[in-house]
Amino acid sequence: MQEKYNPLSRLLHWLIALLIFALFGVGLYMTGLADDDPARGNIYALHKATGFLVLWLVAFRIVWTALITRAPEPPAELPARDVKIQKAVIGVMYLLIIIVPLSGFLYSTFAGYPVNFYGLFEVPLIFDKNKELAEVFEEIHEVGVWVLMGFVALHMLGAIKHRLADPNGPTDVLKRML
Ligand code: HEM
């Protein structure tokens, strides 16, 4: 019997995945809106608040799953090459799911716009306005999000490949996360 991820790690995995897909769609939509579109301000605020939430959820999941409870060991039947690829893809994804929301947050901060967390509180601006740095982090955010989506696609292809090759068998790693 394969060991599953613990329930909180599984919940966080799917919640973060859902929020990242939603933020990706909303991000593309909002940047296509006209400057005078009346919905623009609210959609940007929602994107920023939800992205800020993802940043904390990811930080918590890293501490919880990678450091405290530990991910289950890969199944012994899985070829060593697949384990190596999987570890590399996940490592890069962990980096990107920190870099993408953090760069969005720093872009907004250096542009002088604080994050309003769903009307509950405003995150203080921790740095002074800086146009050059705002542009750097805007670029990192925009490029990073596409690289992240590329790695998410690889990650999903890997899970689907193993499911199709060995449905419910020892190398069907997807079931550990379901
Ligand atoms: C995992 C989390 C996030 C994802 C997946 C995401 C995704 C995106 C995407 C796809 C875009 C459109 C990029 C383009 O122009 O092609 C975008 C833009 C933007 N994002 Fe995010 N975002 C995230 C987190 C954040 C956070 C935390 C903030 C700020 C607190 C933020 C602020 C912005 C802003 C201000 C823009 C507009 C950039 C512009 O006007 O050029 N994002 N985001």
PDB file of C-alpha atoms and ligand atoms in Angstrom:
ATOM      1  CA  MET A   1       0.000   0.000   0.000  1.00  0.00           C
ATOM      2  CA  GLN A   2       1.491   3.354  -1.036  1.00  0.00           C
ATOM      3  CA  GLU A   3       1.791   6.013   1.646  1.00  0.00           C
ATOM      4  CA  LYS A   4      -0.360   9.075   0.935  1.00  0.00           C
ATOM      5  CA  TYR A   5       0.430  12.707   1.644  1.00  0.00           C
ATOM      6  CA  ASN A   6      -1.211  13.785   4.898  1.00  0.00           C
ATOM      7  CA  PRO A   7      -4.703  15.376   4.592  1.00  0.00           C
ATOM      8  CA  LEU A   8      -3.543  18.963   5.228  1.00  0.00           C
ATOM      9  CA  SER A   9      -0.747  18.687   2.631  1.00  0.00           C
ATOM     10  CA  ARG A  10      -3.256  17.315   0.114  1.00  0.00           C
ATOM     11  CA  LEU A  11      -5.788  20.064   0.840  1.00  0.00           C
ATOM     12  CA  LEU A  12      -3.104  22.762   0.500  1.00  0.00           C
ATOM     13  CA  HIS A  13      -1.802  21.219  -2.734  1.00  0.00           C
ATOM     14  CA  TRP A  14      -5.205  21.417  -4.465  1.00  0.00           C
ATOM     15  CA  LEU A  15      -6.159  24.771  -2.952  1.00  0.00           C
ATOM     16  CA  ILE A  16      -2.883  26.382  -4.074  1.00  0.00           C
ATOM     17  CA  ALA A  17      -3.202  24.772  -7.545  1.00  0.00           C
ATOM     18  CA  LEU A  18      -6.752  26.122  -7.908  1.00  0.00           C
ATOM     19  CA  LEU A  19      -5.765  29.622  -6.778  1.00  0.00           C
ATOM     20  CA  ILE A  20      -2.738  29.701  -9.110  1.00  0.00           C
ATOM     21  CA  PHE A  21      -4.880  28.756 -12.132  1.00  0.00           C
ATOM     22  CA  ALA A  22      -7.479  31.373 -11.135  1.00  0.00           C
ATOM     23  CA  LEU A  23      -4.784  34.052 -10.641  1.00  0.00           C
ATOM     24  CA  PHE A  24      -3.252  33.176 -14.000  1.00  0.00           C
ATOM     25  CA  GLY A  25      -6.614  33.624 -15.776  1.00  0.00           C
ATOM     26  CA  VAL A  26      -7.528  36.795 -13.876  1.00  0.00           C
ATOM     27  CA  GLY A  27      -3.997  38.219 -14.400  1.00  0.00           C
ATOM     28  CA  LEU A  28      -4.230  37.788 -18.174  1.00  0.00           C
ATOM     29  CA  TYR A  29      -7.774  39.175 -18.203  1.00  0.00           C
ATOM     30  CA  MET A  30      -7.099  42.262 -16.073  1.00  0.00           C
ATOM     31  CA  THR A  31      -3.967  43.345 -17.972  1.00  0.00           C
ATOM     32  CA  GLY A  32      -6.090  43.365 -21.143  1.00  0.00           C
ATOM     33  CA  LEU A  33      -8.660  45.785 -19.666  1.00  0.00           C
ATOM     34  CA  ALA A  34      -8.765  49.424 -20.786  1.00  0.00           C
ATOM     35  CA  ASP A  35      -7.284  51.932 -18.301  1.00  0.00           C
ATOM     36  CA  ASP A  36     -10.693  53.534 -17.780  1.00  0.00           C
ATOM     37  CA  ASP A  37     -12.591  50.257 -17.314  1.00  0.00           C
ATOM     38  CA  PRO A  38     -14.651  50.700 -14.108  1.00  0.00           C
ATOM     39  CA  ALA A  39     -13.984  47.077 -13.007  1.00  0.00           C
ATOM     40  CA  ARG A  40     -10.194  47.413 -13.320  1.00  0.00           C
ATOM     41  CA  GLY A  41      -9.435  48.623  -9.775  1.00  0.00           C
ATOM     42  CA  ASN A  42     -11.495  45.906  -8.073  1.00  0.00           C
ATOM     43  CA  ILE A  43     -10.091  43.117 -10.238  1.00  0.00           C
ATOM     44  CA  TYR A  44      -6.499  44.239  -9.599  1.00  0.00           C
ATOM     45  CA  ALA A  45      -7.258  44.439  -5.861  1.00  0.00           C
ATOM     46  CA  LEU A  46      -8.724  40.905  -5.908  1.00  0.00           C
ATOM     47  CA  HIS A  47      -5.734  39.550  -7.860  1.00  0.00           C
ATOM     48  CA  LYS A  48      -3.275  41.153  -5.445  1.00  0.00           C
ATOM     49  CA  ALA A  49      -5.088  40.033  -2.279  1.00  0.00           C
ATOM     50  CA  THR A  50      -5.428  36.449  -3.558  1.00  0.00           C
ATOM     51  CA  GLY A  51      -1.803  36.373  -4.755  1.00  0.00           C
ATOM     52  CA  PHE A  52      -0.713  37.599  -1.324  1.00  0.00           C
ATOM     53  CA  LEU A  53      -2.779  34.805   0.255  1.00  0.00           C
ATOM     54  CA  VAL A  54      -1.087  32.243  -2.030  1.00  0.00           C
ATOM     55  CA  LEU A  55       2.329  33.496  -0.936  1.00  0.00           C
ATOM     56  CA  TRP A  56       1.494  32.680   2.709  1.00  0.00           C
ATOM     57  CA  LEU A  57      -0.210  29.379   1.865  1.00  0.00           C
ATOM     58  CA  VAL A  58       2.880  28.292  -0.096  1.00  0.00           C
ATOM     59  CA  ALA A  59       5.215  29.348   2.718  1.00  0.00           C
ATOM     60  CA  PHE A  60       3.074  27.397   5.183  1.00  0.00           C
ATOM     61  CA  ARG A  61       2.941  24.317   2.904  1.00  0.00           C
ATOM     62  CA  ILE A  62       6.732  24.331   2.515  1.00  0.00           C
ATOM     63  CA  VAL A  63       7.226  24.419   6.286  1.00  0.00           C
ATOM     64  CA  TRP A  64       4.445  21.859   6.895  1.00  0.00           C
ATOM     65  CA  THR A  65       5.019  19.313   4.109  1.00  0.00           C
ATOM     66  CA  ALA A  66       8.663  19.706   3.172  1.00  0.00           C
ATOM     67  CA  LEU A  67      10.063  20.317   6.645  1.00  0.00           C
ATOM     68  CA  ILE A  68       7.707  19.154   9.420  1.00  0.00           C
ATOM     69  CA  THR A  69       5.629  16.204   8.180  1.00  0.00           C
ATOM     70  CA  ARG A  70       7.885  15.356   5.142  1.00  0.00           C
ATOM     71  CA  ALA A  71       6.585  14.118   1.781  1.00  0.00           C
ATOM     72  CA  PRO A  72       6.219  10.323   1.557  1.00  0.00           C
ATOM     73  CA  GLU A  73       9.196   8.522  -0.036  1.00  0.00           C
ATOM     74  CA  PRO A  74       8.822   7.811  -3.782  1.00  0.00           C
ATOM     75  CA  PRO A  75       7.568   4.245  -4.476  1.00  0.00           C
ATOM     76  CA  ALA A  76      10.457   1.758  -4.795  1.00  0.00           C
ATOM     77  CA  GLU A  77       9.036   0.557  -8.146  1.00  0.00           C
ATOM     78  CA  LEU A  78       9.459   4.015  -9.715  1.00  0.00           C
ATOM     79  CA  PRO A  79      12.518   4.149 -12.045  1.00  0.00           C
ATOM     80  CA  ALA A  80      15.379   6.261 -10.579  1.00  0.00           C
ATOM     81  CA  ARG A  81      15.301   8.473 -13.684  1.00  0.00           C
ATOM     82  CA  ASP A  82      11.626   9.368 -13.055  1.00  0.00           C
ATOM     83  CA  VAL A  83      12.345  10.176  -9.397  1.00  0.00           C
ATOM     84  CA  LYS A  84      15.174  12.509 -10.459  1.00  0.00           C
ATOM     85  CA  ILE A  85      12.995  14.307 -13.036  1.00  0.00           C
ATOM     86  CA  GLN A  86      10.119  14.593 -10.573  1.00  0.00           C
ATOM     87  CA  LYS A  87      12.385  16.031  -7.849  1.00  0.00           C
ATOM     88  CA  ALA A  88      13.890  18.570 -10.264  1.00  0.00           C
ATOM     89  CA  VAL A  89      10.466  19.687 -11.558  1.00  0.00           C
ATOM     90  CA  ILE A  90       9.066  20.024  -8.027  1.00  0.00           C
ATOM     91  CA  GLY A  91      12.176  21.905  -6.851  1.00  0.00           C
ATOM     92  CA  VAL A  92      11.834  24.473  -9.642  1.00  0.00           C
ATOM     93  CA  MET A  93       8.083  24.734  -9.012  1.00  0.00           C
ATOM     94  CA  TYR A  94       8.616  25.472  -5.316  1.00  0.00           C
ATOM     95  CA  LEU A  95      11.008  28.259  -6.309  1.00  0.00           C
ATOM     96  CA  LEU A  96       8.597  29.685  -8.876  1.00  0.00           C
ATOM     97  CA  ILE A  97       5.525  29.590  -6.656  1.00  0.00           C
ATOM     98  CA  ILE A  98       7.482  31.802  -4.276  1.00  0.00           C
ATOM     99  CA  ILE A  99       9.103  34.026  -6.937  1.00  0.00           C
ATOM    100  CA  VAL A 100       5.861  34.717  -8.859  1.00  0.00           C
ATOM    101  CA  PRO A 101       3.694  36.047  -5.985  1.00  0.00           C
ATOM    102  CA  LEU A 102       6.680  37.702  -4.283  1.00  0.00           C
ATOM    103  CA  SER A 103       7.629  39.574  -7.480  1.00  0.00           C
ATOM    104  CA  GLY A 104       3.970  40.652  -7.896  1.00  0.00           C
ATOM    105  CA  PHE A 105       3.978  41.906  -4.319  1.00  0.00           C
ATOM    106  CA  LEU A 106       7.314  43.742  -4.742  1.00  0.00           C
ATOM    107  CA  TYR A 107       6.212  45.223  -8.067  1.00  0.00           C
ATOM    108  CA  SER A 108       3.081  46.625  -6.459  1.00  0.00           C
ATOM    109  CA  THR A 109       5.057  47.850  -3.421  1.00  0.00           C
ATOM    110  CA  PHE A 110       7.742  49.634  -5.472  1.00  0.00           C
ATOM    111  CA  ALA A 111       5.023  51.121  -7.685  1.00  0.00           C
ATOM    112  CA  GLY A 112       3.590  52.652  -4.497  1.00  0.00           C
ATOM    113  CA  TYR A 113       0.340  50.635  -4.381  1.00  0.00           C
ATOM    114  CA  PRO A 114      -0.291  48.716  -1.146  1.00  0.00           C
ATOM    115  CA  VAL A 115      -2.138  45.374  -1.059  1.00  0.00           C
ATOM    116  CA  ASN A 116      -5.603  45.677   0.447  1.00  0.00           C
ATOM    117  CA  PHE A 117      -6.438  42.240   1.881  1.00  0.00           C
ATOM    118  CA  TYR A 118     -10.115  41.810   0.901  1.00  0.00           C
ATOM    119  CA  GLY A 119     -10.997  45.046   2.717  1.00  0.00           C
ATOM    120  CA  LEU A 120      -9.857  43.545   6.043  1.00  0.00           C
ATOM    121  CA  PHE A 121      -6.512  45.358   6.337  1.00  0.00           C
ATOM    122  CA  GLU A 122      -3.891  47.071   4.227  1.00  0.00           C
ATOM    123  CA  VAL A 123      -0.411  45.561   4.071  1.00  0.00           C
ATOM    124  CA  PRO A 124       2.005  48.415   4.959  1.00  0.00           C
ATOM    125  CA  LEU A 125       4.307  49.582   2.154  1.00  0.00           C
ATOM    126  CA  ILE A 126       7.651  48.269   3.389  1.00  0.00           C
ATOM    127  CA  PHE A 127       9.759  50.077   0.738  1.00  0.00           C
ATOM    128  CA  ASP A 128       9.745  53.566  -0.770  1.00  0.00           C
ATOM    129  CA  LYS A 129       8.454  54.015  -4.284  1.00  0.00           C
ATOM    130  CA  ASN A 130      11.102  53.133  -6.906  1.00  0.00           C
ATOM    131  CA  LYS A 131      10.202  53.177 -10.589  1.00  0.00           C
ATOM    132  CA  GLU A 132      13.231  51.193 -11.800  1.00  0.00           C
ATOM    133  CA  LEU A 133      12.735  48.389  -9.262  1.00  0.00           C
ATOM    134  CA  ALA A 134       8.991  48.342  -9.966  1.00  0.00           C
ATOM    135  CA  GLU A 135       9.799  47.685 -13.634  1.00  0.00           C
ATOM    136  CA  VAL A 136      12.296  44.928 -12.767  1.00  0.00           C
ATOM    137  CA  PHE A 137       9.781  43.072 -10.560  1.00  0.00           C
ATOM    138  CA  GLU A 138       6.971  43.595 -13.090  1.00  0.00           C
ATOM    139  CA  GLU A 139       9.155  41.875 -15.693  1.00  0.00           C
ATOM    140  CA  ILE A 140      10.060  39.029 -13.293  1.00  0.00           C
ATOM    141  CA  HIS A 141       6.342  38.567 -12.484  1.00  0.00           C
ATOM    142  CA  GLU A 142       5.299  38.463 -16.141  1.00  0.00           C
ATOM    143  CA  VAL A 143       8.048  36.113 -17.323  1.00  0.00           C
ATOM    144  CA  GLY A 144       7.980  34.003 -14.145  1.00  0.00           C
ATOM    145  CA  VAL A 145       4.311  33.226 -14.498  1.00  0.00           C
ATOM    146  CA  TRP A 146       4.811  31.690 -17.960  1.00  0.00           C
ATOM    147  CA  VAL A 147       7.801  29.652 -16.821  1.00  0.00           C
ATOM    148  CA  LEU A 148       5.699  28.488 -13.848  1.00  0.00           C
ATOM    149  CA  MET A 149       2.883  27.426 -16.166  1.00  0.00           C
ATOM    150  CA  GLY A 150       5.414  25.466 -18.264  1.00  0.00           C
ATOM    151  CA  PHE A 151       6.581  23.551 -15.200  1.00  0.00           C
ATOM    152  CA  VAL A 152       2.989  23.013 -14.019  1.00  0.00           C
ATOM    153  CA  ALA A 153       2.280  21.442 -17.433  1.00  0.00           C
ATOM    154  CA  LEU A 154       5.325  19.135 -17.095  1.00  0.00           C
ATOM    155  CA  HIS A 155       4.257  18.215 -13.565  1.00  0.00           C
ATOM    156  CA  MET A 156       0.723  17.351 -14.747  1.00  0.00           C
ATOM    157  CA  LEU A 157       2.016  15.376 -17.734  1.00  0.00           C
ATOM    158  CA  GLY A 158       4.197  13.307 -15.392  1.00  0.00           C
ATOM    159  CA  ALA A 159       1.255  12.526 -13.083  1.00  0.00           C
ATOM    160  CA  ILE A 160      -1.003  11.641 -16.040  1.00  0.00           C
ATOM    161  CA  LYS A 161       1.685   9.476 -17.671  1.00  0.00           C
ATOM    162  CA  HIS A 162       2.111   7.402 -14.513  1.00  0.00           C
ATOM    163  CA  ARG A 163      -1.625   7.077 -14.030  1.00  0.00           C
ATOM    164  CA  LEU A 164      -2.165   5.867 -17.617  1.00  0.00           C
ATOM    165  CA  ALA A 165       0.842   3.510 -17.504  1.00  0.00           C
ATOM    166  CA  ASP A 166      -0.131   1.889 -14.213  1.00  0.00           C
ATOM    167  CA  PRO A 167      -3.696   2.831 -13.121  1.00  0.00           C
ATOM    168  CA  ASN A 168      -3.918   2.473  -9.324  1.00  0.00           C
ATOM    169  CA  GLY A 169      -0.683   0.459  -9.348  1.00  0.00           C
ATOM    170  CA  PRO A 170       2.450   1.075  -7.253  1.00  0.00           C
ATOM    171  CA  THR A 171       3.849   3.772  -9.577  1.00  0.00           C
ATOM    172  CA  ASP A 172       0.549   5.678  -9.898  1.00  0.00           C
ATOM    173  CA  VAL A 173       1.855   8.554  -7.760  1.00  0.00           C
ATOM    174  CA  LEU A 174      -1.258  10.692  -8.355  1.00  0.00           C
ATOM    175  CA  LYS A 175      -3.275   8.650  -5.892  1.00  0.00           C
ATOM    176  CA  ARG A 176      -0.941   9.738  -3.072  1.00  0.00           C
ATOM    177  CA  MET A 177      -2.229  13.283  -3.546  1.00  0.00           C
ATOM    178  CA  LEU A 178      -5.954  12.417  -3.972  1.00  0.00           C
TER     179      LEU A 178
HETATM  180  C1  HEM B   1       0.891  32.728  -7.724  1.00  0.00           C
HETATM  181  C2  HEM B   1       0.421  33.947  -7.703  1.00  0.00           C
HETATM  182  C3  HEM B   1       0.206  34.818  -8.908  1.00  0.00           C
HETATM  183  C4  HEM B   1      -0.046  34.473 -10.222  1.00  0.00           C
HETATM  184  C5  HEM B   1      -0.167  33.074 -10.826  1.00  0.00           C
HETATM  185  C6  HEM B   1      -0.165  35.722 -10.964  1.00  0.00           C
HETATM  186  C7  HEM B   1      -0.422  35.802 -12.320  1.00  0.00           C
HETATM  187  C8  HEM B   1      -0.411  36.968 -13.066  1.00  0.00           C
HETATM  188  C9  HEM B   1      -0.549  37.061 -14.505  1.00  0.00           C
HETATM  189  C10 HEM B   1      -0.754  35.903 -15.465  1.00  0.00           C
HETATM  190  C11 HEM B   1      -0.463  38.366 -14.845  1.00  0.00           C
HETATM  191  C12 HEM B   1      -0.504  38.966 -16.264  1.00  0.00           C
HETATM  192  C13 HEM B   1       0.910  39.084 -16.781  1.00  0.00           C
HETATM  193  C14 HEM B   1       0.980  39.636 -18.201  1.00  0.00           C
HETATM  194  O1  HEM B   1       0.843  40.848 -18.359  1.00  0.00           O
HETATM  195  O2  HEM B   1       1.205  38.850 -19.121  1.00  0.00           O
HETATM  196  C15 HEM B   1      -0.290  39.140 -13.632  1.00  0.00           C
HETATM  197  C16 HEM B   1      -0.179  40.507 -13.570  1.00  0.00           C
HETATM  198  C17 HEM B   1      -0.105  41.238 -12.388  1.00  0.00           C
HETATM  199  N1  HEM B   1       0.001  40.737 -11.118  1.00  0.00           N
HETATM  200 FE1  HEM B   1       0.002  38.771 -10.611  1.00  0.00          FE
HETATM  201  N2  HEM B   1       0.011  36.783 -10.102  1.00  0.00           N
HETATM  202  C18 HEM B   1       0.233  36.274  -8.838  1.00  0.00           C
HETATM  203  C19 HEM B   1       0.461  37.006  -7.674  1.00  0.00           C
HETATM  204  C20 HEM B   1       0.442  38.389  -7.589  1.00  0.00           C
HETATM  205  C21 HEM B   1       0.627  39.164  -6.372  1.00  0.00           C
HETATM  206  C22 HEM B   1       0.894  38.585  -4.980  1.00  0.00           C
HETATM  207  C23 HEM B   1       0.539  40.482  -6.707  1.00  0.00           C
HETATM  208  C24 HEM B   1       0.624  41.713  -5.862  1.00  0.00           C
HETATM  209  C25 HEM B   1       0.464  41.744  -4.564  1.00  0.00           C
HETATM  210  C26 HEM B   1       0.318  40.555  -8.143  1.00  0.00           C
HETATM  211  C27 HEM B   1       0.188  41.708  -8.853  1.00  0.00           C
HETATM  212  C28 HEM B   1       0.058  41.788 -10.230  1.00  0.00           C
HETATM  213  C29 HEM B   1      -0.040  43.037 -10.947  1.00  0.00           C
HETATM  214  C30 HEM B   1      -0.059  44.436 -10.338  1.00  0.00           C
HETATM  215  C31 HEM B   1      -0.130  42.687 -12.310  1.00  0.00           C
HETATM  216  C32 HEM B   1      -0.269  43.653 -13.503  1.00  0.00           C
HETATM  217  C33 HEM B   1       1.042  43.841 -14.197  1.00  0.00           C
HETATM  218  C34 HEM B   1       0.882  44.915 -15.271  1.00  0.00           C
HETATM  219  O3  HEM B   1      -0.049  45.698 -15.186  1.00  0.00           O
HETATM  220  O4  HEM B   1       1.737  44.919 -16.165  1.00  0.00           O
HETATM  221  N3  HEM B   1       0.258  39.251  -8.650  1.00  0.00           N
HETATM  222  N4  HEM B   1      -0.247  38.262 -12.575  1.00  0.00           N
END
